[in-house]
Short mmCIF file of C-alpha atoms in Angstrom, two decimals:
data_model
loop_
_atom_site.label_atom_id
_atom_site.label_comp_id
_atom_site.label_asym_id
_atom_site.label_seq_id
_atom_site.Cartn_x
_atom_site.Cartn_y
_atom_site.Cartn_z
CA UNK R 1 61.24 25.39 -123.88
CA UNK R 2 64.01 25.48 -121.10
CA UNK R 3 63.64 29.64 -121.33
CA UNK R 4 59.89 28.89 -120.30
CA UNK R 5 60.26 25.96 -117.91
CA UNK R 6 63.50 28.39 -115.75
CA UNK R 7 60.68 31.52 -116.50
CA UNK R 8 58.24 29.66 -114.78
CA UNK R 9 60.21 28.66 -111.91
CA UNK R 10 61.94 32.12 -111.24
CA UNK R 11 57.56 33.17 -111.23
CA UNK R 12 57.00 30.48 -108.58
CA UNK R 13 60.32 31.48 -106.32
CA UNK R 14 59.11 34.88 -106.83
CA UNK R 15 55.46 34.69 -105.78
CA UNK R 16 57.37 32.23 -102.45
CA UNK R 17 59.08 35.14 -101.52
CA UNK R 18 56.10 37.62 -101.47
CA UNK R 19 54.17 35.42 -99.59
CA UNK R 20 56.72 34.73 -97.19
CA UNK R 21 57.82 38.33 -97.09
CA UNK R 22 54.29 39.38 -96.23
CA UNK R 23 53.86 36.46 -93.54
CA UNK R 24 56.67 38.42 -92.39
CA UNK R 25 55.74 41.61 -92.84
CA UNK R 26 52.46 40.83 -90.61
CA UNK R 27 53.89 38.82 -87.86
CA UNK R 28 52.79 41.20 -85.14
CA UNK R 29 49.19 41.66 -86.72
CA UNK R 30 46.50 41.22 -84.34
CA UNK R 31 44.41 38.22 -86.18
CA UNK R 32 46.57 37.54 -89.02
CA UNK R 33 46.33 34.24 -90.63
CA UNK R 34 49.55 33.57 -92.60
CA UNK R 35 49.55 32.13 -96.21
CA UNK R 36 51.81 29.44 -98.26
CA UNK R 37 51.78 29.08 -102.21
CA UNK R 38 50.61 25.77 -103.47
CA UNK R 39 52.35 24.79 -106.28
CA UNK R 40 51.33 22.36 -109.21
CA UNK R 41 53.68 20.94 -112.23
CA UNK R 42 52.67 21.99 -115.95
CA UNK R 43 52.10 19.65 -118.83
CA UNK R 44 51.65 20.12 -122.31
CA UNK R 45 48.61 17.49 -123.25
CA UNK R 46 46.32 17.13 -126.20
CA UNK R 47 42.95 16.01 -126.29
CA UNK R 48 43.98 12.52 -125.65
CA UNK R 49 46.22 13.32 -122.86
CA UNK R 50 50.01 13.08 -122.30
CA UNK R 51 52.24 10.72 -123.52
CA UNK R 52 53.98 8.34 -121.02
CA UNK R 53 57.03 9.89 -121.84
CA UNK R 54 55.90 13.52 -121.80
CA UNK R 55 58.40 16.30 -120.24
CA UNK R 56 57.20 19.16 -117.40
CA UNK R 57 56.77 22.67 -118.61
CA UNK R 58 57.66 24.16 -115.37
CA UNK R 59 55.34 25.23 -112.61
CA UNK R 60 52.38 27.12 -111.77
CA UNK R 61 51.16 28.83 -108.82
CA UNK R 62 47.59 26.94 -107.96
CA UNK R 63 46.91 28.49 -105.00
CA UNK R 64 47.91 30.76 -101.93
CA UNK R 65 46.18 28.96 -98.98
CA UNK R 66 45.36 30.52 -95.63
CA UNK R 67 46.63 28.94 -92.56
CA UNK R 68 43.83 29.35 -90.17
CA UNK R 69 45.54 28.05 -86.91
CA UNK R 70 45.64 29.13 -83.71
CA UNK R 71 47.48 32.04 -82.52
CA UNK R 72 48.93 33.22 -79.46
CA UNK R 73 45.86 35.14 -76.82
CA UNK R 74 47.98 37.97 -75.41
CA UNK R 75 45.99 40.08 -72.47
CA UNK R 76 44.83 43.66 -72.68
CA UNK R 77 43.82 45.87 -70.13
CA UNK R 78 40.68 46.81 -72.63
CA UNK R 79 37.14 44.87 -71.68
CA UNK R 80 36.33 45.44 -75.54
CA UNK R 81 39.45 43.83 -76.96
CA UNK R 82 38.17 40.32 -77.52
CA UNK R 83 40.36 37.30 -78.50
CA UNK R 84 38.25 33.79 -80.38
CA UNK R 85 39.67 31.15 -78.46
CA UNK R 86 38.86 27.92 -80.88
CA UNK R 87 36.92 28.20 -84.51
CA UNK R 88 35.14 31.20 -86.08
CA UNK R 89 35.11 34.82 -86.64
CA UNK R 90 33.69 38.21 -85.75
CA UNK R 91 31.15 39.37 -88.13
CA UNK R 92 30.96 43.08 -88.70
CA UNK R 93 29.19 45.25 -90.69
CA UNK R 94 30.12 47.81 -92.80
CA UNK R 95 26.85 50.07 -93.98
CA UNK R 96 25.35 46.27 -94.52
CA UNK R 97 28.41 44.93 -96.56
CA UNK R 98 29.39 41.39 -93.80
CA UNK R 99 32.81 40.54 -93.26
CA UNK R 100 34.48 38.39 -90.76
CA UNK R 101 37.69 38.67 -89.04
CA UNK R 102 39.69 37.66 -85.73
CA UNK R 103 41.31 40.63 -85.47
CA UNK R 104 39.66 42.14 -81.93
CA UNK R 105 40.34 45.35 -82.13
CA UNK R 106 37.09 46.84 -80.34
CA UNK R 107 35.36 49.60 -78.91
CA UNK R 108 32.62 52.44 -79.05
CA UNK R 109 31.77 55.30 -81.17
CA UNK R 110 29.90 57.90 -80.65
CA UNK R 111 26.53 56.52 -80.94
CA UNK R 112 27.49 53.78 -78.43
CA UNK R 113 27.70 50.88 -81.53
CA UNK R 114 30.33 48.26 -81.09
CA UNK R 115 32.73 49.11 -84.08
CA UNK R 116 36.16 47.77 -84.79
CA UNK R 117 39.43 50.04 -85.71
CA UNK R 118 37.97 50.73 -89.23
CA UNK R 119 34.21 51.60 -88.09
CA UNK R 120 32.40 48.07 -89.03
CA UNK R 121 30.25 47.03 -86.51
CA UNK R 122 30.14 44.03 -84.18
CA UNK R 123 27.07 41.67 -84.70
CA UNK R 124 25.40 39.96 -82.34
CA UNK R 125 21.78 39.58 -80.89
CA UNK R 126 20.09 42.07 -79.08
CA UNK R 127 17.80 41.63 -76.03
CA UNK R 128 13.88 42.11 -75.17
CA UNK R 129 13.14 45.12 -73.72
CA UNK R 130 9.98 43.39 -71.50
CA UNK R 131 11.24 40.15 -70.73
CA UNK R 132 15.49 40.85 -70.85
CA UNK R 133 15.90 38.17 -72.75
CA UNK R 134 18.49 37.61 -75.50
CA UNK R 135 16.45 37.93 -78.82
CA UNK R 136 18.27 34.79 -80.83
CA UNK R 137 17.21 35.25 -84.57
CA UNK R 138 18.82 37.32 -86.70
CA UNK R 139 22.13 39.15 -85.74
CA UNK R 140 21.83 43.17 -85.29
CA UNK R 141 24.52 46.08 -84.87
CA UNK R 142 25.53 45.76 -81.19
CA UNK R 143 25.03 48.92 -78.68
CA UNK R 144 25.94 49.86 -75.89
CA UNK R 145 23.25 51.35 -73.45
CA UNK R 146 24.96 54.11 -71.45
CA UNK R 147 21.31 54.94 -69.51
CA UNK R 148 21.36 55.34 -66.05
CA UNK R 149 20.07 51.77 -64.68
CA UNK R 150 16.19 51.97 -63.55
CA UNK R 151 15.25 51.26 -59.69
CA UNK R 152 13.80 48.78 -58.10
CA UNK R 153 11.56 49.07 -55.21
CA UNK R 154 12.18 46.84 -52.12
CA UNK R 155 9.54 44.09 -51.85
CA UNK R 156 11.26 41.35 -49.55
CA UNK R 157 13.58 41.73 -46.40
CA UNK R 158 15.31 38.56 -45.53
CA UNK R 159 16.98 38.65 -42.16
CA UNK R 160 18.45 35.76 -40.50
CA UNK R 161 19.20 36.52 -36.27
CA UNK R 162 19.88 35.02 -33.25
CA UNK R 163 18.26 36.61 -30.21
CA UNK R 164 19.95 35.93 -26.66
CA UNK R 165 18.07 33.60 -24.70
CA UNK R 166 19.22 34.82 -21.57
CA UNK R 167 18.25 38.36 -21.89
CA UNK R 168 15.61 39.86 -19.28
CA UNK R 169 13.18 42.31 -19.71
CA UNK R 170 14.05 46.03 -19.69
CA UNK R 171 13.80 47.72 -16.52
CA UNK R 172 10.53 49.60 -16.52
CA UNK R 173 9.02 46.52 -18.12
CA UNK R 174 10.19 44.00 -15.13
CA UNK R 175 9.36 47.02 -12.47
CA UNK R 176 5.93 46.76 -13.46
CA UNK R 177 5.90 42.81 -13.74
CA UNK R 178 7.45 42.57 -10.35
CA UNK R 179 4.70 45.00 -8.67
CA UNK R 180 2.06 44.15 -10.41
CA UNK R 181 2.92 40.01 -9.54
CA UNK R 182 2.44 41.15 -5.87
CA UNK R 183 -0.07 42.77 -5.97
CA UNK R 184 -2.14 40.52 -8.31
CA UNK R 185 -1.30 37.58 -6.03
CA UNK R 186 -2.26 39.20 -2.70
CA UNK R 187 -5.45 40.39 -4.05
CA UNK R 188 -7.06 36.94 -5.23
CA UNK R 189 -6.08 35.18 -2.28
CA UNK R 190 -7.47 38.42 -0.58
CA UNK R 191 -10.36 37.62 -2.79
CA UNK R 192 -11.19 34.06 -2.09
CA UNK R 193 -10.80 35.25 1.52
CA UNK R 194 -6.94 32.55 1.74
CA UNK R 195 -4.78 33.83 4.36
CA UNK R 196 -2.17 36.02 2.25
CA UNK R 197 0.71 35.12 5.01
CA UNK R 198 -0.05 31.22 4.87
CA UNK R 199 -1.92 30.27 1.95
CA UNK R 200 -2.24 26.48 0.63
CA UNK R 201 -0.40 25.10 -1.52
CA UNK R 202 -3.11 24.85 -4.26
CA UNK R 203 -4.02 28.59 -3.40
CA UNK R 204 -0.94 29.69 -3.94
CA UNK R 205 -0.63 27.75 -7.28
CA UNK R 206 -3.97 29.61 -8.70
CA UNK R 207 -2.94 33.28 -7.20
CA UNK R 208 0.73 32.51 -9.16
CA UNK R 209 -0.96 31.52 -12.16
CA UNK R 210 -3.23 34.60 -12.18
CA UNK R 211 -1.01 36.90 -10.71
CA UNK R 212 1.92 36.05 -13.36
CA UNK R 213 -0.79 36.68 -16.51
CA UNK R 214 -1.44 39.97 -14.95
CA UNK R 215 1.91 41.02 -14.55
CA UNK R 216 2.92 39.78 -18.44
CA UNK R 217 -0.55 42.13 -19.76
CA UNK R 218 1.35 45.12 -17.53
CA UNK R 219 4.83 44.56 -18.19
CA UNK R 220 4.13 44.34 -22.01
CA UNK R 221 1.98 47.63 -21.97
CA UNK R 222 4.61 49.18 -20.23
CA UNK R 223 7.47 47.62 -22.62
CA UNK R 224 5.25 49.38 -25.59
CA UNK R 225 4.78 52.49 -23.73
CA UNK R 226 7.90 53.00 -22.80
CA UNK R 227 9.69 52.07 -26.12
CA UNK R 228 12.08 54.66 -27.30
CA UNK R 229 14.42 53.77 -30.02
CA UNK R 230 17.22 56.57 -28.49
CA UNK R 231 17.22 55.03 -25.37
CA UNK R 232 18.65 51.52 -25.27
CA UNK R 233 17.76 50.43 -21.77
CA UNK R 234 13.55 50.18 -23.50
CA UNK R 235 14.65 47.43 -25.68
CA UNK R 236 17.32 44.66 -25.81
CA UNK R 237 18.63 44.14 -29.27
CA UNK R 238 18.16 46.49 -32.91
CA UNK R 239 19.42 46.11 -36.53
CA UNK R 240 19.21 47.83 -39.63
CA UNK R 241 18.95 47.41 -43.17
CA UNK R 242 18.39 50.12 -46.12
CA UNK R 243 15.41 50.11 -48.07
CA UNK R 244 14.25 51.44 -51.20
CA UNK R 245 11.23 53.01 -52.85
CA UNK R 246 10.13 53.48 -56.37
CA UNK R 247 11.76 56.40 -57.29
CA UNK R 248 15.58 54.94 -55.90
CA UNK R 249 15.33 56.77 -52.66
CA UNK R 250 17.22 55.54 -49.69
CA UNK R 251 15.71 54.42 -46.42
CA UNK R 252 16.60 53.00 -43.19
CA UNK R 253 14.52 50.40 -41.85
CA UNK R 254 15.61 49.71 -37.89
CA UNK R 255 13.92 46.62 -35.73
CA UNK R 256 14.09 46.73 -32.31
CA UNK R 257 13.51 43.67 -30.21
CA UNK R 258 12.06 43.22 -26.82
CA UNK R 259 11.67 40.32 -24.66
CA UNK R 260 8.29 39.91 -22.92
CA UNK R 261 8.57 36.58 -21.75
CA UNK R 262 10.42 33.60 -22.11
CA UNK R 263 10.51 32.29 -25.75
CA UNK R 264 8.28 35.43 -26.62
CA UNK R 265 9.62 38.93 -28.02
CA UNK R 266 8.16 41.98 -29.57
CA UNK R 267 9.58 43.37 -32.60
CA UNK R 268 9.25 47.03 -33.59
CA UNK R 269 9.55 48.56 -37.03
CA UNK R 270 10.53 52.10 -38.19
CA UNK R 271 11.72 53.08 -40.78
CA UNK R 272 13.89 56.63 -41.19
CA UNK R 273 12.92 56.59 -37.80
CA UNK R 274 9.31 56.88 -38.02
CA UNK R 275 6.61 54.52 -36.99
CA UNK R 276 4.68 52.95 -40.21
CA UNK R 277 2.35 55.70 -39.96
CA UNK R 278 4.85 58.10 -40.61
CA UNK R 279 5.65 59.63 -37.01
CA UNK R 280 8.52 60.91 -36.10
CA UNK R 281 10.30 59.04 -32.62
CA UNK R 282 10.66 62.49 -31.49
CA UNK R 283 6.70 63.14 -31.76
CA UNK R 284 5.02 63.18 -28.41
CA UNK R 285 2.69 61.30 -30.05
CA UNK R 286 4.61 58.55 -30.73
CA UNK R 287 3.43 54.99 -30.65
CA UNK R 288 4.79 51.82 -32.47
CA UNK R 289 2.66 48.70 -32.74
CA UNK R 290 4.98 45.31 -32.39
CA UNK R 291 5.26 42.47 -33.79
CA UNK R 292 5.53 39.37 -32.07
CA UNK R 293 7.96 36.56 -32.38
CA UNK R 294 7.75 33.28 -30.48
CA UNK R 295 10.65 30.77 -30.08
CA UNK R 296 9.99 26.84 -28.74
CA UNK R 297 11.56 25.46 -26.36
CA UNK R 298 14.82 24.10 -28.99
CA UNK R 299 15.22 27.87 -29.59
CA UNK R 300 13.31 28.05 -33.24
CA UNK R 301 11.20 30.28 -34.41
CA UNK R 302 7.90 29.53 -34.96
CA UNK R 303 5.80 32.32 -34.85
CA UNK R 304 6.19 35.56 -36.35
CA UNK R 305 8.66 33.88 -39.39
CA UNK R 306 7.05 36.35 -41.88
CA UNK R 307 5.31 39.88 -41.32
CA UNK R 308 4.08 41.01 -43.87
CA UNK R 309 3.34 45.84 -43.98
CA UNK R 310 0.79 45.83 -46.23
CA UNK R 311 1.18 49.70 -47.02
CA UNK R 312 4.52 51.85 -46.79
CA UNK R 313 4.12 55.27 -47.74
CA UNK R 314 7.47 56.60 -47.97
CA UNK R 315 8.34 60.19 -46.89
CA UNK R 316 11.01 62.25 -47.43
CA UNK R 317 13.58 63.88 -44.90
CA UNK R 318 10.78 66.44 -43.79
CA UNK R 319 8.41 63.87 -43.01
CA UNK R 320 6.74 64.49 -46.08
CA UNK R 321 5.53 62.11 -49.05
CA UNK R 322 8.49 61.82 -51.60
CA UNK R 323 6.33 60.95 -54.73
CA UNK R 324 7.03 57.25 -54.49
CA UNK R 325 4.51 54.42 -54.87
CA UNK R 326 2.54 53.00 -51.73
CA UNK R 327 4.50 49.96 -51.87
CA UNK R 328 4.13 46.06 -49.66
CA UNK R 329 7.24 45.01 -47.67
CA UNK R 330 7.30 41.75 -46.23
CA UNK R 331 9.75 41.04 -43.18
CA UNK R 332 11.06 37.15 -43.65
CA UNK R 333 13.19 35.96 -40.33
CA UNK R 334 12.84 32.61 -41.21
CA UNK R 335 15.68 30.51 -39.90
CA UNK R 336 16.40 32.72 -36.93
CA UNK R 337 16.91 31.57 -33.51
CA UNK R 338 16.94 32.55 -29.66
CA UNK R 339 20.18 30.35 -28.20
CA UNK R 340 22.16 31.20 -24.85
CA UNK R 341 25.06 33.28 -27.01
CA UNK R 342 25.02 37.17 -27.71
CA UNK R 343 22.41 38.70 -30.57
CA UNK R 344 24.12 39.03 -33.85
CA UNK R 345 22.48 38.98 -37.56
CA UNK R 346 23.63 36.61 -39.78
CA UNK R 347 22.43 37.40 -42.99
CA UNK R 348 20.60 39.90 -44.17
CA UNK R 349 19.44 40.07 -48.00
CA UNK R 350 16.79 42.70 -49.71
CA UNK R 351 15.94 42.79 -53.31
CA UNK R 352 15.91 46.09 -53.93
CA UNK R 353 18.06 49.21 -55.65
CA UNK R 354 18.50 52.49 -56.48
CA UNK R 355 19.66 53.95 -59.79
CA UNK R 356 22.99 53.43 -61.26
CA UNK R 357 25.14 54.86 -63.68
CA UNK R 358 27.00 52.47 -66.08
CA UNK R 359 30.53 51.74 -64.47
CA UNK R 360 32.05 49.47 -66.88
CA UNK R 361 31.51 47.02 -69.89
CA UNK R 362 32.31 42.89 -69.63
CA UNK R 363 32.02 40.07 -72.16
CA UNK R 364 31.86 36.97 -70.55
CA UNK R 365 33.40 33.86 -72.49
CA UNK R 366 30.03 32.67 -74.05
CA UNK R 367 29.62 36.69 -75.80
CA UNK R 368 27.72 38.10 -73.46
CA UNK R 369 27.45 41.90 -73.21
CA UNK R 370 27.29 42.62 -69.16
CA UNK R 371 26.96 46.21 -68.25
CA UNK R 372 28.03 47.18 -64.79
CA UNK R 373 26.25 49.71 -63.03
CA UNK R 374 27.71 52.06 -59.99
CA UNK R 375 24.75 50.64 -58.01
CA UNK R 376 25.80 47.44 -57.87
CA UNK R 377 23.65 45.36 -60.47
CA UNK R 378 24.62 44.17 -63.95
CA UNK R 379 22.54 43.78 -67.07
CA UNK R 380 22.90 42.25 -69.88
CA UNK R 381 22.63 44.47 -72.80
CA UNK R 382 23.32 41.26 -75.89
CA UNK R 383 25.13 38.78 -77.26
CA UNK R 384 27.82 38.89 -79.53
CA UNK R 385 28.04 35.89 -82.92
CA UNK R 386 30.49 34.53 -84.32
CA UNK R 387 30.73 32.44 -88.10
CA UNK R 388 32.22 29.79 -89.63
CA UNK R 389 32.41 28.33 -93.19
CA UNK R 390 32.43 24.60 -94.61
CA UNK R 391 34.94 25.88 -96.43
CA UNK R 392 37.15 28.70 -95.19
CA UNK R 393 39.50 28.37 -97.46
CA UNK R 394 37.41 29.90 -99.94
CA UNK R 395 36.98 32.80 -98.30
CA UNK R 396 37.80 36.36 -100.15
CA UNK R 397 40.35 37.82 -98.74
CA UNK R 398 39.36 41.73 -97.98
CA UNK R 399 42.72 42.69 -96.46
CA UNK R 400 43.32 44.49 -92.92
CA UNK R 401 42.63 41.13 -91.44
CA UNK R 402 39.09 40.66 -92.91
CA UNK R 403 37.70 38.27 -95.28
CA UNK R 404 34.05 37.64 -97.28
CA UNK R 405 31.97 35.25 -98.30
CA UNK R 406 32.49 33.91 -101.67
CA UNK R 407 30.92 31.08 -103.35
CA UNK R 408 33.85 28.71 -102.71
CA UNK R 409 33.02 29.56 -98.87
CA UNK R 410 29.64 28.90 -98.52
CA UNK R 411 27.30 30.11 -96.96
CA UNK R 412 27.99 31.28 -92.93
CA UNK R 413 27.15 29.37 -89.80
CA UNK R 414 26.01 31.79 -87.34
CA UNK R 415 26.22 31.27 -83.58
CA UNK R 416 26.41 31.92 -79.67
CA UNK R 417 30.04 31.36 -78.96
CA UNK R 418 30.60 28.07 -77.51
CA UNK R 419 27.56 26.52 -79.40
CA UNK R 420 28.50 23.73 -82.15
CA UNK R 421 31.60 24.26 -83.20
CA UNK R 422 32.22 27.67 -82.42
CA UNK R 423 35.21 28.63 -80.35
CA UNK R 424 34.77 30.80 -76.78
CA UNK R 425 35.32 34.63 -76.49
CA UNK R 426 38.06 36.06 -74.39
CA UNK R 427 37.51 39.74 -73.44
CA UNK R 428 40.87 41.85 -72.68
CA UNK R 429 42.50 40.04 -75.11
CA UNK R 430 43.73 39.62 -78.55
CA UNK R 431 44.68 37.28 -80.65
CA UNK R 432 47.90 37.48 -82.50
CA UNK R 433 49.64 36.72 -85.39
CA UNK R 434 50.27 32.72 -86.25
CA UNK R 435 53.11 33.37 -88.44
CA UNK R 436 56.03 31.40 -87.29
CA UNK R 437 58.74 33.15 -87.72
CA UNK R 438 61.76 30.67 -87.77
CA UNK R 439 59.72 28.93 -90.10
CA UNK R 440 59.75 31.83 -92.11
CA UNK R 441 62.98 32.94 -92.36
CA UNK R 442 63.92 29.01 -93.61
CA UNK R 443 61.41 30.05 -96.25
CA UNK R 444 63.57 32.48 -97.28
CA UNK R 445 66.30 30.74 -97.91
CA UNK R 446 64.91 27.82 -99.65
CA UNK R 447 62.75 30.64 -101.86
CA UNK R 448 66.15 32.35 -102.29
CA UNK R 449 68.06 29.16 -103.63
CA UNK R 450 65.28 27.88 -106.00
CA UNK R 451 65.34 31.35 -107.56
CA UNK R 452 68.66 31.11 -107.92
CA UNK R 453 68.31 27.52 -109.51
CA UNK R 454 66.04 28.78 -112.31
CA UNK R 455 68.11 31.37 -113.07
CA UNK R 456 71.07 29.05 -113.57
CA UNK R 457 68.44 26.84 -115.71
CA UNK R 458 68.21 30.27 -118.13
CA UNK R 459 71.59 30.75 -118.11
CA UNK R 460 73.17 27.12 -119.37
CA UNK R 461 70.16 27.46 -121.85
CA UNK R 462 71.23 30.37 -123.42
CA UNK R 463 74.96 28.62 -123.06
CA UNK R 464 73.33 25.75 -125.16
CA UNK R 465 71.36 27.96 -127.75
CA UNK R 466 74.82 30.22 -128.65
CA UNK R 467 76.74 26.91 -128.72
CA UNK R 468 73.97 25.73 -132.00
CA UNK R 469 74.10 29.59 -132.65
CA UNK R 470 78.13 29.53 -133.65
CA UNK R 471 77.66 26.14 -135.56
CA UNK R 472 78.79 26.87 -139.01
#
């Protein structure tokens, strides 16, 4: 029995050493989860059990349990190498066969699927085409979308602006409210038949009032006649801001502001330099309709906050129409102000676009797939799932860092990263190998001397066996 018993432990210090070796052998594999034999005692027992004084028969190997710590996250400079900070795995799919690993070796092929190093794809949910919403049901092949990004029309200008409350009218425009004042003035009193030299003090209070609303009517038409956008001395203050239209085409809408009185200002709007009727500043006929904006006296605005052009018609660097909708602007200024300090724009914000081409690829930490596009907007394009077992230890072991369900497992527990008890995602990184290596190489040693051990049990058997041998 000794031959069996040293047999069984030179078995056990064998199968040690493979494991260890292949701990070892793997320490630098991305997503390896190292192993350690489990080792149980043998005894020979009949139906009614063992006897109190009953002797081993050596030792068995029960089991070779995975170690499913944590490893080390080292970073990548890949967006689509992905690291599971906490519990679960990746769930690919190979032609419909599941597996699972943490092993994020990831990228594209060329059908713009998510695939790992051996071609299994990444699962995850995909997202609604109408409403862009992640579908959450069950987990698809993840793709990529490398389409160029659709357009999106402007709608709504937000502009936030402080207009100088000590600016005059421009020249033309006070010209024509100074001579039109006097002449307005002398010709009531004229009128009522006051001397114009020596009127009364309540005269001259009635010929002011009626003589300044004369000269504001003038000095406004003139302001509107005169307006030029290339010459600065018709206006006080302009800004810009580019605009788009339904097809992704570029435009420049300009304001220019002009104070008719105090707390009062028009505001015109062109855009590519055209009135919003599509006329070129450098038409003779020419005309732009303002808008007005009126300020009280703590410098708010409180008229004009929102305009609202009910019909754009964009046109294309000829002045003719570029094939895009009719579309609705609206002109929001709410929040701006007229102080005693220079005109500057403090924030300006429109919601539209043009089309992009996809720039780059990002997972956030929760699994989400964010496309970048060269015009500036992301989308999200899915969401990647992770799994996790009741019992992971019973997983199958596929090898190259991949495992499957087995009955010991149960069944999967399929999730958003960061839901339950699912770990996060880290993108441009991987996770390595949790083999400890010190730990290992004691291993060795230990595997080396109990090998040894049960080889020296064989041998002083066989010493004992020719000693009976020789008897005579």
């Amino acid at each position: 029995m000794s031959f069996n018993i040293g047999l069984s432990g030179i078995r056990a210090a064998s199968s040690d050493l493979n494991i260890t070796g292949n701990n070892i052998a793997n320490a630098s594999t991305v997503g390896f989860k190292s192993a350690r034999a489990e080792f149980g005692d043998v005894y020979a027992a009949s139906i009614l059990g063992t006897g109190s004084n009953a002797q081993g028969s050596g030792v068995v190997l029960n089991n070779v349990a995975q170690i499913f710590t944590q490893g080390n996250i080292n970073y990548t400079e890949n967006s689509l190498d992905l690291a599971i900070n906490g519990n679960g795995f990746f769930v690919t799919s190979n032609n419909g066969a599941l597996s699972y690993t943490r092993a994020g070796y990831f990228g594209t092929d060329r059908e713009g699927f998510i695939v790992n190093n051996l071609g299994g794809r990444l699962q995850g949910y995909g997202v609604n085409a109408v409403t862009g919403r992640i579908n959450e049901g069950v987990p698809t092949d993840l793709r990529v979308d490398t389409r160029a990004a659709n357009p999106n029309r402007t709608s709504v200008i937000n502009s936030t602006l402080n207009l100088n409350s000590s600016s005059v009218r421009p020249v033309a425009a006070q010209n024509t409210y100074d001579s039109t004042y006097a002449q307005a003035y002398r010709d009531h009193l004229v009128d009522i038949g006051a001397d114009p030299d020596a009127p009364t003090a309540e005269q001259r209070a009635a010929a002011d009032g009626i003589a300044a609303a004369a000269a504001r009517t003038a000095a406004n038409t003139t302001a509107v006649a005169n307006f030029d956008p290339s010459d600065s001395s018709t206006y006080n203050s302009s800004t810009s801001v580019t605009v788009y239209d339904s097809l992704g085409n570029s435009h420049v809408m300009s304001k220019y502001f002009i104070k008719t009185d105090a707390n009062t200002w028009d505001m015109h709007v062109l855009i590519d330099g055209r009135n919003l009727a599509g006329v070129a500043a450098t038409d003779p006929e020419f005309s732009s309709e303002p808008y007005q904006l009126r300020f009280n006296a703590a410098g708010a605005l409180v008229a004009g906050q929102t305009t609202t052009i009910p019909e754009w018609r964009p046109l294309d660097a000829n002045g003719q129409p570029a094939g895009a909708e009719l579309q609705e602007l609206t002109l929001d200024l709410t929040g701006s102000s007229q102080y005693a300090s220079g005109f500057g724009v403090t924030s300006v914000v429109q919601d539209g676009y043009t089309t992009g081409e996809l720039a780059g690829l990002e997972i956030d930490d929760q699994g989400m797939l964010i496309a970048r596009y060269t015009n500036g907007q992301t989308k999200t394009q899915g969401q990647l799932v992770l799994a996790t077992f009741a019992n992971q230890q019973g997983l199958k072991p596929l090898g190259d860092t991949a495992w499957a369900q087995s009955s010991a497992s149960g069944e999967p527990v399929v999730g958003a990263p960061g839901s339950g008890t699912l770990g996060m995602v880290q993108s441009g990184a991987l996770e390595q190998s949790n083999v400890d290596l010190s730990e290992m190489l004691i291993n060795l040693i230990v595997a080396q001397r109990n090998y040894q051990a049960n080889a020296k049990t064989i041998q002083t058997e066989d010493a004992v066996t020719q000693t009976i041998i020789n008897l005579r």
